[in-house]
Tab-separated table of C-alpha atoms and ligand atoms in Angstrom:
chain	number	residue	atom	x	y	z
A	77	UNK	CA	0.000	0.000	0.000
A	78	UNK	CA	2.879	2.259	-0.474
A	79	UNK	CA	0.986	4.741	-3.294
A	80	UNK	CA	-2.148	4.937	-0.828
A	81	UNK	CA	-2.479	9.040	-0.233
A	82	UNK	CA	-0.812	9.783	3.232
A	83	UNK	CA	-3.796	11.639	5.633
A	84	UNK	CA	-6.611	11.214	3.497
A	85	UNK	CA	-9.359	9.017	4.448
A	86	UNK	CA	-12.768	7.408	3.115
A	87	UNK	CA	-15.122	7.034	5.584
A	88	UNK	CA	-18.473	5.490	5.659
A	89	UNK	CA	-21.758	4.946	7.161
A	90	UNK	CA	-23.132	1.475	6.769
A	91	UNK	CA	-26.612	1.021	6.391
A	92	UNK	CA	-28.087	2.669	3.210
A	93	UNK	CA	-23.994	3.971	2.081
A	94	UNK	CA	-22.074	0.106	2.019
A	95	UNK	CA	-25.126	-2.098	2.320
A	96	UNK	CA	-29.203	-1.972	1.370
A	97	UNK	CA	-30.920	-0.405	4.552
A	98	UNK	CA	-30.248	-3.519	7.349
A	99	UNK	CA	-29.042	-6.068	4.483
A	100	UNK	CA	-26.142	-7.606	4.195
A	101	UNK	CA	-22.852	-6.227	1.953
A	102	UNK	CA	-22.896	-7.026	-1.749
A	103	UNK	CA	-19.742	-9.039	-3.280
A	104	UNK	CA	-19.145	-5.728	-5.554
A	105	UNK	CA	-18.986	-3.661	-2.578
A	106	UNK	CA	-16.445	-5.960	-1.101
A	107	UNK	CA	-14.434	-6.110	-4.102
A	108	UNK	CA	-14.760	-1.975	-4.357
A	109	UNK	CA	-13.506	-1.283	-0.909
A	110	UNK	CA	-10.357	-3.538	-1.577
A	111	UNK	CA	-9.894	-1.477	-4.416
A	112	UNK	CA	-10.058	1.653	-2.430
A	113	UNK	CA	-7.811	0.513	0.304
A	114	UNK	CA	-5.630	0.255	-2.256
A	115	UNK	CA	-5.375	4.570	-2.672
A	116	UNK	CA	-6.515	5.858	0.238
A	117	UNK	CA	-7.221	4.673	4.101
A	118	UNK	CA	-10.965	3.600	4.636
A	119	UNK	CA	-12.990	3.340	7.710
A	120	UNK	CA	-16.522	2.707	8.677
A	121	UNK	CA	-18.619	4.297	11.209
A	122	UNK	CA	-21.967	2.816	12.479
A	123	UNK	CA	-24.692	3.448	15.165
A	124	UNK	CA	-24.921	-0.525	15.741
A	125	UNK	CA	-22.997	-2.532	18.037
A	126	UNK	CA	-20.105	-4.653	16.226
A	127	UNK	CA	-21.978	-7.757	16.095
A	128	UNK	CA	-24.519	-5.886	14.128
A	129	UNK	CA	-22.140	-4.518	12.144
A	130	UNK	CA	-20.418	-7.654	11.346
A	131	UNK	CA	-23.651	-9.433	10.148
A	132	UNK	CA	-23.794	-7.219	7.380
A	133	UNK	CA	-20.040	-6.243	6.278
A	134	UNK	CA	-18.639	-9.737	7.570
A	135	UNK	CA	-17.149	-11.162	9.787
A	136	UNK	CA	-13.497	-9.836	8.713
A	137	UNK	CA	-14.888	-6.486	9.282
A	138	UNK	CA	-12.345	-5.063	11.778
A	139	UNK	CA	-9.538	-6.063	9.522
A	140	UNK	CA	-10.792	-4.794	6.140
A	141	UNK	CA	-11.286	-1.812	7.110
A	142	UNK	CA	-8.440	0.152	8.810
A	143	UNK	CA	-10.946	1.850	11.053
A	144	UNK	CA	-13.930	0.572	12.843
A	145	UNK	CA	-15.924	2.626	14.665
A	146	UNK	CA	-19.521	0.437	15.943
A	147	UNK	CA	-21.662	2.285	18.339
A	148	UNK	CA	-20.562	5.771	16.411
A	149	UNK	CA	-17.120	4.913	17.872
A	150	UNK	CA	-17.412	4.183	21.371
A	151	UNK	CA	-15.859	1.138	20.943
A	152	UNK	CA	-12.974	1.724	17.918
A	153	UNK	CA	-10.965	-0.787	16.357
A	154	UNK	CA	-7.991	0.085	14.206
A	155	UNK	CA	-6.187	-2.540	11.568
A	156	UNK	CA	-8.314	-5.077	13.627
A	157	UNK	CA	-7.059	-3.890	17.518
A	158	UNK	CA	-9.661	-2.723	19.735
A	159	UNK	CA	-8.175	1.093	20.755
A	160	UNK	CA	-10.800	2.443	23.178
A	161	UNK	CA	-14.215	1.810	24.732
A	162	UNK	CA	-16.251	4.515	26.036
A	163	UNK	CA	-19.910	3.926	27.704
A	164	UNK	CA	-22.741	5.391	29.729
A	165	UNK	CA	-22.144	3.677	32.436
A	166	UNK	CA	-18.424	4.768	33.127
A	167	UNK	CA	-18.846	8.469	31.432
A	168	UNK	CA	-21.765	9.498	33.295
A	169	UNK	CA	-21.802	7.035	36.678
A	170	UNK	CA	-24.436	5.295	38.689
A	171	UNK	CA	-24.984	7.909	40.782
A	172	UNK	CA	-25.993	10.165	37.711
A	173	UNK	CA	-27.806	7.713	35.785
A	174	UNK	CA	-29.840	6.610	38.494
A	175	UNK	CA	-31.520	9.830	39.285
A	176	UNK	CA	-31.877	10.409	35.483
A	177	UNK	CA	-33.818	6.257	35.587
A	178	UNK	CA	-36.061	7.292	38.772
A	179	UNK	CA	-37.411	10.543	37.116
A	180	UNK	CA	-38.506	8.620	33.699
A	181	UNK	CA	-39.908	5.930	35.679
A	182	UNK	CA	-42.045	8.326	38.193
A	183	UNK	CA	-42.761	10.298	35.342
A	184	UNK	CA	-44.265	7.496	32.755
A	185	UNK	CA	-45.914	5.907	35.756
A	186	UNK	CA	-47.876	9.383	35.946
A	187	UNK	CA	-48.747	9.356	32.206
A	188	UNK	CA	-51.908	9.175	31.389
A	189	UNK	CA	-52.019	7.298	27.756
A	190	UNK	CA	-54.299	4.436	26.513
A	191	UNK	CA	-52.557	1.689	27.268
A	192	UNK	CA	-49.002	0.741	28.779
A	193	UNK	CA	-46.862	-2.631	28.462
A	194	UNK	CA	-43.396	-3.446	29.595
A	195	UNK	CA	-39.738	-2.289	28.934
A	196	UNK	CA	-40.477	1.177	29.370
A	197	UNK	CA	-36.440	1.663	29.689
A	198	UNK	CA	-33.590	-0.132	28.422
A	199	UNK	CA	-30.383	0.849	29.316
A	200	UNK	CA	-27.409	0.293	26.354
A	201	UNK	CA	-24.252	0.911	26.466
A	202	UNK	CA	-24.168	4.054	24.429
A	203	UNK	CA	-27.554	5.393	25.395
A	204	UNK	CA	-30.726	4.992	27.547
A	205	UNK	CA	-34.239	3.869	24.892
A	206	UNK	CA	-37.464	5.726	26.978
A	207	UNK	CA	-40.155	3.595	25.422
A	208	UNK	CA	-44.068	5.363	27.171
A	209	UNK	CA	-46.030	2.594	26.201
A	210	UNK	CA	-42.815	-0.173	26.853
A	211	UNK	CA	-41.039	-1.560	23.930
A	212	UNK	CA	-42.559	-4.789	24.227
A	213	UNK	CA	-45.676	-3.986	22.667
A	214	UNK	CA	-47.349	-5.343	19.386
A	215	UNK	CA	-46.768	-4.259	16.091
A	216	UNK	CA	-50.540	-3.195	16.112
A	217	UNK	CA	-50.276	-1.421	19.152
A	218	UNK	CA	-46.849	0.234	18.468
A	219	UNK	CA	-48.600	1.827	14.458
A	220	UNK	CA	-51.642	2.888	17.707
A	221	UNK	CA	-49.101	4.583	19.906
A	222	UNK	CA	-47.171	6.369	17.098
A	223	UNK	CA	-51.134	7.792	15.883
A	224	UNK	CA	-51.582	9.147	19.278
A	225	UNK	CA	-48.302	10.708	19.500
A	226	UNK	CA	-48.674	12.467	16.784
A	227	UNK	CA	-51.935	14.099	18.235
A	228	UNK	CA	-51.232	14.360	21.646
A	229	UNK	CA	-47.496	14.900	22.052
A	230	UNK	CA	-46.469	12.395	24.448
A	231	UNK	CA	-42.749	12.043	23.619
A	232	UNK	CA	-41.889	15.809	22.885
A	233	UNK	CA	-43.299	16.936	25.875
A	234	UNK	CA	-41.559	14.187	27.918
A	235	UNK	CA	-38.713	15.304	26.278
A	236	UNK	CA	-39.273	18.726	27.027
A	237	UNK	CA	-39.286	18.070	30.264
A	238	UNK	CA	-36.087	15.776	30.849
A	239	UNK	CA	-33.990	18.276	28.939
A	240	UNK	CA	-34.998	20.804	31.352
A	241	UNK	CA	-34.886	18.941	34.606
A	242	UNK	CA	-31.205	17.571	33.664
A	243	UNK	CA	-29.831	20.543	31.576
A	244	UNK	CA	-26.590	19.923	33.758
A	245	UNK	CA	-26.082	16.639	32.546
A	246	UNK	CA	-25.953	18.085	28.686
A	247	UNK	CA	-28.062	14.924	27.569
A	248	UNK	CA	-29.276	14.763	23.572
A	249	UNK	CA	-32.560	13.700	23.262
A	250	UNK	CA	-33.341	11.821	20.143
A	251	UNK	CA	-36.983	11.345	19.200
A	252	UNK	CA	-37.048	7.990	16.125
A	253	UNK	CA	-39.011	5.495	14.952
A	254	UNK	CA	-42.597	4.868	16.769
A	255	UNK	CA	-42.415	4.561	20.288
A	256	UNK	CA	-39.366	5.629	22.083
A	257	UNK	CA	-36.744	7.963	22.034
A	258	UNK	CA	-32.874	7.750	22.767
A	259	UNK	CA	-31.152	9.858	25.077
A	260	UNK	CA	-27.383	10.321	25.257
A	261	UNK	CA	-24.556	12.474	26.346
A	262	UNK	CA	-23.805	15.734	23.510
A	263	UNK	CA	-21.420	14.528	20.916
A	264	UNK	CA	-22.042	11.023	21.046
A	265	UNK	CA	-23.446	11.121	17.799
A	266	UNK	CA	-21.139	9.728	14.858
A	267	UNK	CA	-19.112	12.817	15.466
A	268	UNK	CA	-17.621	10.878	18.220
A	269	UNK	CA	-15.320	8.643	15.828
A	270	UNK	CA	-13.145	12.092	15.163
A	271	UNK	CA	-11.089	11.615	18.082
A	272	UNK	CA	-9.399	8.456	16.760
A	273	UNK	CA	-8.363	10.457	13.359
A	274	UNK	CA	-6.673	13.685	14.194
A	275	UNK	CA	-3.932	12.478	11.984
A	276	UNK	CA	-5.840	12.987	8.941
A	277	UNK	CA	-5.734	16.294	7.066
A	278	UNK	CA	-8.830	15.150	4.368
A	279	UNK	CA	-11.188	13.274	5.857
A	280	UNK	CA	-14.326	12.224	3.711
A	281	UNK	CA	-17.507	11.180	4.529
A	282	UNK	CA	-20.595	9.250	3.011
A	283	UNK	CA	-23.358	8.745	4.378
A	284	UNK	CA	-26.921	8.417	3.562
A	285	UNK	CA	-28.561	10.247	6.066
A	286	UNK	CA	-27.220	13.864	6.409
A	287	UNK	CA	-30.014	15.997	6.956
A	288	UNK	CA	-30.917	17.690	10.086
A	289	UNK	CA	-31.756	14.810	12.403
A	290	UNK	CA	-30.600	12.317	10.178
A	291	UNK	CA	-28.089	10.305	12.051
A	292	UNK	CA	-25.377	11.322	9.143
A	293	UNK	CA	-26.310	14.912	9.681
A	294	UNK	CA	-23.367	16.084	12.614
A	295	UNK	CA	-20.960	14.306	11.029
A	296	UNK	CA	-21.785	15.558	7.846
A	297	UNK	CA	-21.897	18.619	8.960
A	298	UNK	CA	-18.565	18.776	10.903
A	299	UNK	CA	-15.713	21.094	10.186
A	300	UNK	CA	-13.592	18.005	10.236
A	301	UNK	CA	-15.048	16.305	7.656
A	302	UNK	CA	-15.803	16.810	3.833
A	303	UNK	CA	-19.145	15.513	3.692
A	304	UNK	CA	-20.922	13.264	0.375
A	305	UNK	CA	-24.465	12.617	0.673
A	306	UNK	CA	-25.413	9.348	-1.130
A	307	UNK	CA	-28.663	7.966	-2.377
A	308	UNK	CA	-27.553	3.955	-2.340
A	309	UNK	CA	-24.332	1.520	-1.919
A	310	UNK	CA	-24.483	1.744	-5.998
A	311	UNK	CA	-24.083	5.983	-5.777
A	312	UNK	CA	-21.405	5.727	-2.595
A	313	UNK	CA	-19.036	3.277	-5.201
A	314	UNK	CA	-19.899	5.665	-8.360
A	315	UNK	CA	-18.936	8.735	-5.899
A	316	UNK	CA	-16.090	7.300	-4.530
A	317	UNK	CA	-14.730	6.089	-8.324
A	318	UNK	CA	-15.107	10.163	-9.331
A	319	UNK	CA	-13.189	11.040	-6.362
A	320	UNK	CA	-10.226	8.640	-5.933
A	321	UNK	CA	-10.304	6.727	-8.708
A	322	UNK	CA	-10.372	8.800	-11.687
A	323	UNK	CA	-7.683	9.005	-14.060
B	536	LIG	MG1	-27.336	5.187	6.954
């Protein structure tokens, strides 16, 4: 790899920029980020834990990739060595967390909605899901719950309210998908990865989601990064041929 361009570096979101939305990676793709290794260093940043992550780029993951950052980088691997670890537990402590876990629960045992089952909370490693109705609900019940959200407010005003009553513990509050919302410390976003490549001068990103809220968008958006929105694995190789590959 001795022509690969020193402090410039490819770096990519996985699902919807390598791989179909929660598929698994394509042979071409494979083949194309060989290819790329070949001129410049790659890396791959995802909001999934590594298992996840390896289900759909393979197993080999960690060493095809000379940076892998699952859970947006709290845990890192580079040329296939774990280099750090970060998690809620250890950032923000027990103490912390637990008064943060006591208000939610006191404050969805107060809510008034039309019906309630279990897993209200689950605790991650990167970040806490708040789930008012409980996560283990039915598919029927969960399309219910997202209608009456949407008319009533449930989840921005209980977000309203937890940013206010624990401003001090600068918490982002992230309302997706039907029922729940994640909550997790500022800048743990994909953003996070950054610290692992202060050696690189040209950083690039693709990613798939990069508008405000989309979970590309801070990265994107970054004044580290250049940032390449892509519309499907097919557009992130065509993109990345224009870029590096041209003659
Ligand atoms: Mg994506």
């Amino acid at each position: 790899m001795a022509s690969r361009k020193p402090g410039v570096l490819a770096l990519f979101d996985v699902d919807g920029t390598l791989t179909a939305p929660r598929k698994g990676v394509t042979k071409e793709m494979l083949e194309f980020v060989k290819e790329l290794r070949e001129v410049v260093t790659v890396g791959v940043v995802g909001g999934s834990d590594l298992v996840k992550i390896s289900e759909q780029l393979g197993k080999s993951v960690i060493y095809d990739y000379d940076y892998t950052f699952s859970e947006n980088g709290l845990v890192a691997h580079k040329n296939g060595e774990l280099i750090g670890t970060e998690s809620l537990k250890t950032f923000v402590g027990d103490e912390k967390l637990k008064e943060f876990i006591n208000f939610t629960l006191h404050y969805i045992a107060d809510l008034d909605i039309p019906i309630k089952r279990g897993t209200f909370l689950e605790f991650r490693s990167g970040m806490i899901n708040v789930s008012p109705i409980g996560r283990n609900c039915s598919q029927e019940e969960r399309d219910e719950f997202e209608k009456y959200d949407k008319v009533h407010n449930i989840r921005p005003k209980m977000v309203s309210v937890l940013r206010e009553k624990f401003a001090h513990m600068n918490f982002t509050f992230s309302i997706g998908g039907q029922i729940s919302f994640d909550v997790f410390p500022q800048g743990w976003d994909k953003t996070f990865c950054l610290r692992y490549l202060e050696e690189f001068q040209e950083i690039h990103f693709f990613g798939d989601k990069t508008y405000p809220g989309g979970n590309d968008y801070e990265i994107f958006e970054s004044e580290r990064t250049v940032g390449h929105t892509v519309t499907s694995p097919q557009d992130t190789i065509e993109q990345c041929r224009s870029l590096f590959l041209a003659k």
